[in-house]
Amino acid sequence: MNTETNILLPSAAIDIFVNDEETLRAARQLQNDWRFARVKVNVQQGYVENAIEFYKNNKSPNLVLVETATTEESFIVQLGELSSSCHEGTNAIVIGPVNDVNLYRDLTSMGVSDYLVKSVSVEILSDVISKTLIKSLGTSKSRLISVIGSKGGVGVSAITQALAWGLVDKMDQKTFLMDAAGGWSSLSVGMGFEPLTTLHEAIKANEGGDSDSLNRMLFKPHEKLSVLASGSDTMLETSIQAMDYEELITEMMKSHPVVVVDLSAAIPSLKRTVLNQSHEIIMVTTPTLGSLRLARSLLQEIKLLHDGDLSSVDLIVNMAGIAAGKEVPHKDIEAALGHKPSLTLPFDSKLFMTSENEGKKLSSVTAGAEIVTKLLPIVNRVIGGDLEVKNTNNQSLLDKFMHALKGKG
Ligand SMILES: Nc1ncnc2c1ncn2[C@@H]1O[C@H](COP(=O)(O)OP(=O)(O)OP(=O)(O)O)[C@@H](O)[C@H]1O
Ligand SMILES: [Mg+2]
């Protein structure tokens, strides 16, 4: 599964008209896939003809998948009929009987998003649908990185802040840093600002489309780094809903290629929602028994949430050496967790306390800079390469089909 599609998909509707039994079964399984939680999937047994009939009386969805029994000229005519009964934003994927490169080229040049040969497995189906939805609904190429601890105090906030600075200083990424902790946030101390707002107010400003207010809630320690200056929330009350926070993240992702969220002191529902939305999850633990035991449970829960897929989770063992002789040996950690740590960081109280107390970047001294250098390869996997690529291929089936017809005529 690639990182682009391994996220909770945006709200969308899909209609699937297939006749092939195996593909039909795969289509019916889609709704069990965690990534499809907000996608309405309507499966009907049939062919492209049934789709054409259906849209005479029904509104077309974001994406329609149709099976065709033939790839001859008559199918191209049917495709034209289909596109004229669908509304403009509808995309189409065709499932056909033969593997034919020329046909694939013809169809994609007419605006069909993809051509698949039956029978299609559920893995391929979900991957192709995910790609098409992400492309057509304009979900940005931005990447969401969340950092979570297996327990409190393991160094999540320190690592998150060092990572955000590394992204800006070393990778030149326009980065947005936010903390999901509300009143329990220590972000203001680490980044050196006075809390200007609460998560509740930020969410309200976002919901009301009030970008001026939202801008006033930001702390900008660097032209490429914006920090949501939250932290004024009350500590003993929960004032926000996970879904609202998710929308705030989505909004920030529209203007920042990288969004980094500190989940260390967030409430469980928020942790879960943000983890599902993340392209990259960094889980921090210490090499102590208690922390590792919780790390194992948390990994299991994420695995369940993500249908057994932990490819987007990187484990950092922090504070190695904090309890010399009492720690779980490095070689046993992987076996105990069933997941290989991506990085081990030493316990260095002088380094971390100086950085924290004096409000300085971890990288301002050599040992801290070395830690940042080790952190960046972890996130490079998700932000490397294609961040700047803008999606220009947003034309729908109808747009392109009409264009192709005009070109022929
Ligand atoms: N490798 C390290 N060596 C020494 N001290 C560290 C290390 N990593 C973090 N610390 C320090 O440990 C303390 C706890 O770290 P931090 O606040 O980042 O943890 P957290 O996981 O965010 O905690 P919380 O659950 O309270 O949000 C801080 O004082 C931090 O500077
Ligand atoms: Mg913290």
Coordinates of C-alpha atoms and ligand atoms in Angstrom, one line a residue:
M1 CA 0.0 0.0 0.0
N2 CA 1.5 3.3 -0.9
T3 CA 1.6 6.2 1.5
E4 CA -0.6 8.4 -0.6
T5 CA -3.6 6.2 -0.5
N6 CA -3.1 4.7 3.0
I7 CA -5.3 7.3 4.7
L8 CA -8.9 7.7 5.6
L9 CA -10.5 8.8 2.4
P10 CA -12.5 12.0 2.1
S11 CA -16.3 11.7 2.1
A12 CA -17.5 10.5 -1.3
A13 CA -20.1 8.4 -3.0
I14 CA -19.3 5.5 -5.4
D15 CA -21.5 3.4 -7.5
I16 CA -20.2 0.1 -8.8
F17 CA -21.9 -1.8 -11.6
V18 CA -20.2 -5.2 -12.1
N19 CA -21.3 -8.5 -13.2
D20 CA -18.2 -10.7 -12.6
E21 CA -18.9 -12.7 -9.4
E22 CA -15.4 -12.3 -8.0
T23 CA -15.2 -8.6 -8.6
L24 CA -18.7 -8.2 -7.2
R25 CA -17.5 -9.9 -4.0
A26 CA -14.4 -7.6 -3.8
A27 CA -16.7 -4.6 -4.3
R28 CA -18.9 -5.6 -1.4
Q29 CA -15.9 -6.0 0.8
L30 CA -14.8 -2.4 0.3
Q31 CA -17.1 -1.0 3.0
N32 CA -15.2 -3.1 5.6
D33 CA -11.9 -1.3 4.7
W34 CA -11.1 1.4 7.4
R35 CA -10.1 3.8 4.7
F36 CA -13.6 3.7 3.3
A37 CA -15.4 4.7 6.5
R38 CA -16.6 8.0 5.0
V39 CA -17.2 6.6 1.5
K40 CA -20.7 5.5 0.5
V41 CA -20.3 2.4 -1.7
N42 CA -23.4 1.3 -3.7
V43 CA -22.8 -2.0 -5.5
Q44 CA -25.2 -3.3 -8.1
Q45 CA -24.8 -6.4 -10.3
G46 CA -24.9 -5.3 -13.9
Y47 CA -23.1 -3.7 -16.8
V48 CA -22.6 -0.3 -18.2
E49 CA -26.1 -0.4 -19.7
N50 CA -27.5 -0.7 -16.1
A51 CA -25.5 2.4 -15.1
I52 CA -26.9 4.4 -18.1
E53 CA -30.5 3.5 -17.1
F54 CA -29.8 4.2 -13.4
Y55 CA -28.6 7.7 -14.0
K56 CA -31.6 8.7 -16.0
N57 CA -33.4 8.9 -12.7
N58 CA -30.6 9.1 -10.1
K59 CA -27.9 11.6 -9.4
S60 CA -24.5 10.4 -10.3
P61 CA -21.8 10.0 -7.5
N62 CA -18.2 11.1 -7.3
L63 CA -17.1 7.9 -9.0
V64 CA -18.8 5.2 -11.1
L65 CA -17.2 1.9 -11.8
V66 CA -18.7 0.0 -14.8
E67 CA -18.1 -3.4 -16.2
T68 CA -18.4 -3.9 -19.9
A69 CA -18.7 -7.2 -21.7
T70 CA -17.3 -5.9 -24.9
T71 CA -14.6 -3.4 -25.8
E72 CA -15.8 -2.8 -29.4
E73 CA -17.1 0.4 -30.8
S74 CA -20.5 -0.1 -29.3
F75 CA -18.9 0.3 -25.8
I76 CA -17.5 3.7 -26.8
V77 CA -21.0 4.8 -27.8
Q78 CA -22.3 3.6 -24.4
L79 CA -19.5 5.4 -22.6
G80 CA -20.7 8.6 -24.4
E81 CA -24.3 7.9 -23.2
L82 CA -23.0 7.3 -19.7
S83 CA -21.0 10.6 -19.6
S84 CA -24.0 12.6 -20.8
S85 CA -26.3 11.2 -18.0
C86 CA -23.6 11.8 -15.3
H87 CA -23.0 15.2 -13.8
E88 CA -19.7 17.1 -14.4
G89 CA -17.7 16.0 -11.5
T90 CA -18.3 12.2 -11.9
N91 CA -15.2 10.1 -12.6
A92 CA -15.3 6.7 -14.2
I93 CA -13.3 3.5 -14.0
V94 CA -14.0 0.7 -16.5
I95 CA -13.6 -3.0 -15.9
G96 CA -13.4 -5.0 -19.1
P97 CA -12.7 -8.5 -20.4
V98 CA -9.3 -8.1 -22.0
N99 CA -5.9 -6.6 -21.4
D100 CA -5.4 -4.2 -24.2
V101 CA -2.9 -1.3 -24.0
N102 CA -4.4 0.6 -26.9
L103 CA -7.8 0.4 -25.4
Y104 CA -6.4 1.6 -22.1
R105 CA -4.8 4.6 -23.8
D106 CA -8.0 5.4 -25.7
L107 CA -10.2 5.2 -22.6
T108 CA -7.9 7.3 -20.4
S109 CA -7.6 9.9 -23.1
M110 CA -11.4 10.1 -23.1
G111 CA -11.3 10.9 -19.4
V112 CA -11.8 7.4 -17.9
S113 CA -9.6 7.4 -14.8
D114 CA -8.5 3.8 -15.1
Y115 CA -9.2 0.5 -17.0
L116 CA -9.0 -2.8 -15.1
V117 CA -9.2 -6.3 -16.4
K118 CA -11.7 -8.6 -14.6
S119 CA -11.6 -10.3 -12.1
V120 CA -10.4 -7.5 -9.8
S121 CA -9.2 -8.3 -6.3
V122 CA -10.3 -6.2 -3.4
E123 CA -6.7 -4.9 -2.9
I124 CA -6.4 -3.6 -6.4
L125 CA -10.0 -2.3 -6.4
S126 CA -9.5 -0.3 -3.2
D127 CA -6.1 1.0 -4.3
V128 CA -7.4 2.2 -7.7
I129 CA -10.5 3.8 -6.2
S130 CA -8.5 5.5 -3.5
K131 CA -6.1 7.0 -6.0
T132 CA -9.0 8.2 -8.2
L133 CA -10.9 9.8 -5.3
I134 CA -7.8 11.5 -3.8
K135 CA -7.0 12.9 -7.3
S136 CA -10.5 14.0 -8.2
L137 CA -11.5 15.4 -4.8
G138 CA -8.4 17.5 -4.8
T139 CA -7.0 16.3 -1.5
S140 CA -3.7 18.1 -1.3
K141 CA -0.4 16.5 -1.7
S142 CA 0.3 17.7 1.8
R143 CA 1.5 15.2 4.4
L144 CA 0.3 14.7 7.9
I145 CA 2.8 13.4 10.4
S146 CA 1.7 12.6 13.9
V147 CA 3.8 11.8 16.9
I148 CA 2.4 9.8 19.8
G149 CA 3.9 8.3 22.9
S150 CA 3.3 4.9 24.3
K151 CA 2.9 6.6 27.7
G152 CA 3.3 10.1 29.2
G153 CA 6.7 11.8 29.4
V154 CA 8.6 9.7 26.9
G155 CA 9.7 12.7 24.9
V156 CA 7.0 13.1 22.3
S157 CA 6.8 16.9 22.5
A158 CA 10.6 17.4 22.5
I159 CA 10.9 15.1 19.4
T160 CA 8.0 16.7 17.6
Q161 CA 9.4 20.2 18.0
A162 CA 12.9 19.1 17.0
L163 CA 11.3 17.4 13.9
A164 CA 9.4 20.5 12.9
W165 CA 12.5 22.6 13.1
G166 CA 14.4 20.0 11.1
L167 CA 11.8 20.0 8.4
V168 CA 12.1 23.8 8.1
D169 CA 15.9 24.2 8.6
K170 CA 17.2 21.2 6.8
M171 CA 14.5 20.2 4.3
D172 CA 13.1 23.7 3.6
Q173 CA 9.5 22.5 4.0
K174 CA 6.7 25.0 4.8
T175 CA 5.5 23.3 8.0
F176 CA 2.6 23.7 10.3
L177 CA 3.0 22.5 13.9
M178 CA 0.0 21.9 16.2
D179 CA -0.6 20.3 19.5
A180 CA -3.8 18.3 20.2
A181 CA -3.4 18.6 24.0
G182 CA -5.6 21.6 24.7
G183 CA -4.8 22.9 28.2
W184 CA -2.2 20.2 28.7
S185 CA 0.0 21.5 25.9
S186 CA 3.6 22.3 26.7
L187 CA 4.2 23.5 23.1
S188 CA 4.3 27.2 24.2
V189 CA 7.3 26.5 26.6
G190 CA 9.2 24.4 24.0
M191 CA 8.6 26.9 21.2
G192 CA 8.8 30.1 23.3
F193 CA 5.5 31.8 22.9
E194 CA 2.6 32.9 25.0
P195 CA -0.6 30.9 24.3
L196 CA -2.9 33.0 22.2
T197 CA -5.9 30.8 21.9
T198 CA -7.7 27.6 22.7
L199 CA -8.3 24.6 20.4
H200 CA -12.0 25.4 20.8
E201 CA -11.6 29.0 19.4
A202 CA -9.3 27.8 16.6
I203 CA -11.9 25.2 15.6
K204 CA -14.7 27.8 15.7
A205 CA -12.7 30.3 13.6
N206 CA -12.0 27.5 11.1
E207 CA -15.7 26.4 11.0
G208 CA -16.8 30.0 10.3
G209 CA -14.2 30.4 7.6
D210 CA -12.6 33.2 9.6
S211 CA -9.1 33.0 8.3
D212 CA -8.1 36.4 9.7
S213 CA -8.9 35.3 13.2
L214 CA -7.1 32.0 12.6
N215 CA -4.0 33.8 11.3
R216 CA -3.9 35.8 14.5
M217 CA -3.8 32.6 16.5
L218 CA -0.5 31.6 14.9
F219 CA 3.0 32.0 16.2
K220 CA 5.6 32.2 13.4
P221 CA 9.1 31.7 14.6
H222 CA 10.3 31.3 11.0
E223 CA 8.9 32.3 7.6
K224 CA 8.4 28.6 6.9
L225 CA 7.1 27.5 10.3
S226 CA 3.7 28.3 11.6
V227 CA 2.6 27.1 15.0
L228 CA -1.0 27.1 16.3
A229 CA -0.5 29.0 19.5
S230 CA -3.0 27.1 21.5
G231 CA -2.7 26.1 25.2
S232 CA -5.2 28.4 27.0
D233 CA -7.8 25.7 27.2
T234 CA -9.0 24.6 30.6
M235 CA -7.3 21.5 31.7
L236 CA -10.1 19.7 33.4
E237 CA -12.7 20.0 30.6
T238 CA -12.9 18.7 27.1
S239 CA -14.1 21.4 24.8
I240 CA -13.6 19.9 21.4
Q241 CA -14.8 17.0 19.2
A242 CA -12.3 14.9 17.3
M243 CA -14.1 15.4 14.0
D244 CA -13.8 19.2 14.4
Y245 CA -10.1 18.9 15.1
E246 CA -9.7 16.7 12.0
E247 CA -11.3 19.5 9.9
L248 CA -8.9 22.0 11.3
I249 CA -6.0 19.8 10.2
T250 CA -7.5 19.4 6.8
E251 CA -7.7 23.1 6.4
M252 CA -4.1 23.6 7.5
M253 CA -3.0 21.0 5.0
K254 CA -4.4 23.1 2.2
S255 CA -1.8 25.8 2.8
H256 CA 1.1 23.8 4.3
P257 CA 2.8 20.9 2.6
V258 CA 3.7 19.3 5.9
V259 CA 1.5 19.4 9.1
V260 CA 3.0 17.9 12.2
V261 CA 0.7 17.1 15.2
D262 CA 1.9 16.4 18.8
L263 CA -0.5 13.8 20.2
S264 CA 1.3 13.3 23.5
A265 CA -1.3 14.7 25.8
A266 CA -4.4 14.5 23.6
I267 CA -7.6 12.7 24.6
P268 CA -8.0 9.1 23.1
S269 CA -10.7 10.0 20.6
L270 CA -8.5 12.7 19.2
K271 CA -5.5 10.4 19.1
R272 CA -7.5 7.8 17.1
T273 CA -8.9 10.3 14.6
V274 CA -5.6 12.0 13.9
L275 CA -3.8 8.6 13.6
N276 CA -6.3 7.6 11.0
Q277 CA -5.7 10.7 9.1
S278 CA -1.9 10.5 9.2
H279 CA 0.4 9.6 6.4
E280 CA 3.2 8.9 8.9
I281 CA 2.9 7.9 12.6
I282 CA 5.9 8.2 14.8
M283 CA 5.5 6.3 18.0
V284 CA 7.8 7.1 20.9
T285 CA 8.6 4.7 23.7
T286 CA 11.4 4.4 26.3
P287 CA 13.3 1.1 26.6
T288 CA 11.6 0.3 29.9
L289 CA 9.2 -2.5 30.5
G290 CA 6.1 -0.4 31.3
S291 CA 6.5 1.8 28.3
L292 CA 7.3 -1.1 25.9
R293 CA 4.3 -3.0 27.2
L294 CA 2.0 -0.1 26.3
A295 CA 3.8 0.4 23.0
R296 CA 2.9 -3.2 22.1
S297 CA -0.7 -2.6 23.0
L298 CA -0.9 0.6 21.0
L299 CA 0.8 -1.0 18.0
Q300 CA -1.9 -3.7 18.2
E301 CA -4.7 -1.2 18.3
I302 CA -3.3 0.7 15.3
K303 CA -2.9 -2.5 13.5
L304 CA -6.5 -3.3 14.0
L305 CA -7.6 0.2 12.9
H306 CA -5.5 -0.1 9.8
D307 CA -6.4 -3.7 8.7
G308 CA -3.2 -5.2 9.8
D309 CA -1.0 -2.6 8.1
L310 CA 1.7 -1.0 10.2
S311 CA 3.8 0.3 7.3
S312 CA 3.1 3.9 8.2
V313 CA 4.3 3.5 11.8
D314 CA 7.9 4.3 12.8
L315 CA 9.0 3.4 16.3
I316 CA 11.5 5.6 18.2
V317 CA 13.1 4.2 21.3
N318 CA 14.0 7.4 23.3
M319 CA 16.1 7.9 26.4
A320 CA 18.2 4.8 25.9
G321 CA 20.5 4.6 28.9
I322 CA 18.1 6.2 31.4
A323 CA 18.0 3.1 33.6
A324 CA 21.2 1.3 32.7
G325 CA 20.9 -2.4 33.6
K326 CA 17.1 -2.2 34.0
E327 CA 16.2 -1.6 30.4
V328 CA 15.0 -4.1 27.9
P329 CA 18.1 -4.9 25.7
H330 CA 17.9 -3.4 22.2
K331 CA 17.9 -6.8 20.6
D332 CA 14.9 -7.9 22.6
I333 CA 12.7 -4.8 21.8
E334 CA 12.0 -5.8 18.2
A335 CA 11.0 -9.4 19.3
A336 CA 8.8 -8.1 22.1
L337 CA 7.0 -5.6 19.9
G338 CA 7.0 -7.4 16.7
H339 CA 8.1 -4.2 15.1
K340 CA 11.6 -3.0 14.4
P341 CA 12.5 0.3 15.9
S342 CA 13.5 2.9 13.3
L343 CA 15.7 4.9 15.6
T344 CA 17.1 4.8 19.1
L345 CA 18.0 8.1 20.9
P346 CA 20.2 8.4 23.9
F347 CA 19.2 9.7 27.3
D348 CA 20.9 13.1 27.5
S349 CA 19.3 15.2 30.2
K350 CA 21.7 18.1 29.9
L351 CA 21.0 18.5 26.2
F352 CA 17.2 18.3 26.5
M353 CA 16.8 20.3 29.7
T354 CA 19.0 23.1 28.4
S355 CA 17.0 23.2 25.2
E356 CA 13.7 23.2 27.1
N357 CA 14.7 25.7 29.9
E358 CA 16.3 28.2 27.6
G359 CA 13.7 27.8 24.8
K360 CA 16.4 26.9 22.3
K361 CA 16.2 24.6 19.4
L362 CA 17.6 21.2 20.1
S363 CA 19.8 21.5 17.0
S364 CA 21.5 24.6 18.4
V365 CA 24.2 22.3 19.9
T366 CA 26.0 19.5 18.1
A367 CA 24.5 16.6 19.9
G368 CA 21.0 18.0 19.3
A369 CA 21.8 18.6 15.6
E370 CA 22.8 15.0 15.3
I371 CA 19.5 13.9 16.7
V372 CA 17.6 16.0 14.2
T373 CA 19.8 14.5 11.4
K374 CA 18.7 11.1 12.5
L375 CA 15.0 12.0 12.7
L376 CA 14.7 13.4 9.2
P377 CA 15.2 10.2 7.2
I378 CA 12.1 8.8 8.9
V379 CA 9.8 11.5 7.5
N380 CA 11.7 11.6 4.2
R381 CA 9.7 8.6 3.1
V382 CA 6.4 10.5 3.2
I383 CA 7.5 13.9 2.1
G384 CA 10.4 13.0 -0.3
G385 CA 10.1 13.6 -4.0
D386 CA 6.7 14.7 -5.1
L387 CA 5.6 17.3 -2.7
E388 CA 5.6 20.1 -5.2
V389 CA 3.8 18.2 -7.9
K390 CA 0.4 19.8 -8.3
N391 CA -2.5 17.8 -9.7
T392 CA -3.5 19.3 -12.9
N393 CA -5.5 16.3 -14.1
N394 CA -8.8 17.2 -12.5
Q395 CA -11.0 16.9 -15.6
S396 CA -13.9 14.6 -15.1
L397 CA -15.2 11.9 -17.5
L398 CA -17.7 14.3 -19.1
D399 CA -15.3 17.2 -19.5
K400 CA -12.8 15.0 -21.2
F401 CA -15.2 12.9 -23.3
M402 CA -16.7 16.1 -24.6
H403 CA -13.3 17.4 -25.4
A404 CA -12.3 14.2 -27.2
L405 CA -15.5 14.2 -29.2
K406 CA -15.0 17.8 -30.2
G407 CA -11.5 16.9 -31.2
K408 CA -12.7 14.2 -33.5
G409 CA -15.5 16.2 -35.0
Ligands
LIG1 N1 16.3 11.6 25.1 C1 16.1 12.4 26.1 N2 17.0 12.5 27.1 C2 16.8 13.3 28.2 N3 15.6 14.0 28.4 C3 14.7 13.9 27.4 C4 14.8 13.1 26.3 N4 13.7 13.2 25.5 C5 12.9 14.0 26.2 N5 13.5 14.5 27.3 C6 12.9 15.3 28.4 O1 11.9 14.6 29.0 C7 10.9 15.4 29.4 C8 9.5 14.9 28.9 O2 9.6 15.1 27.5 P1 8.3 15.6 26.7 O3 7.6 16.6 27.4 O4 8.8 15.9 25.3 O5 7.5 14.2 26.7 P2 6.0 13.9 26.3 O6 6.0 12.5 25.8 O7 5.5 15.0 25.3 O8 5.2 14.1 27.7 P3 3.7 14.4 28.0 O9 3.1 13.0 28.0 O10 3.7 15.0 29.3 O11 3.1 15.3 26.9 C9 11.2 16.8 29.0 O12 11.8 17.5 30.0 C10 12.2 16.5 27.8 O13 13.1 17.6 27.7
MG2 MG 3.9 16.4 25.5

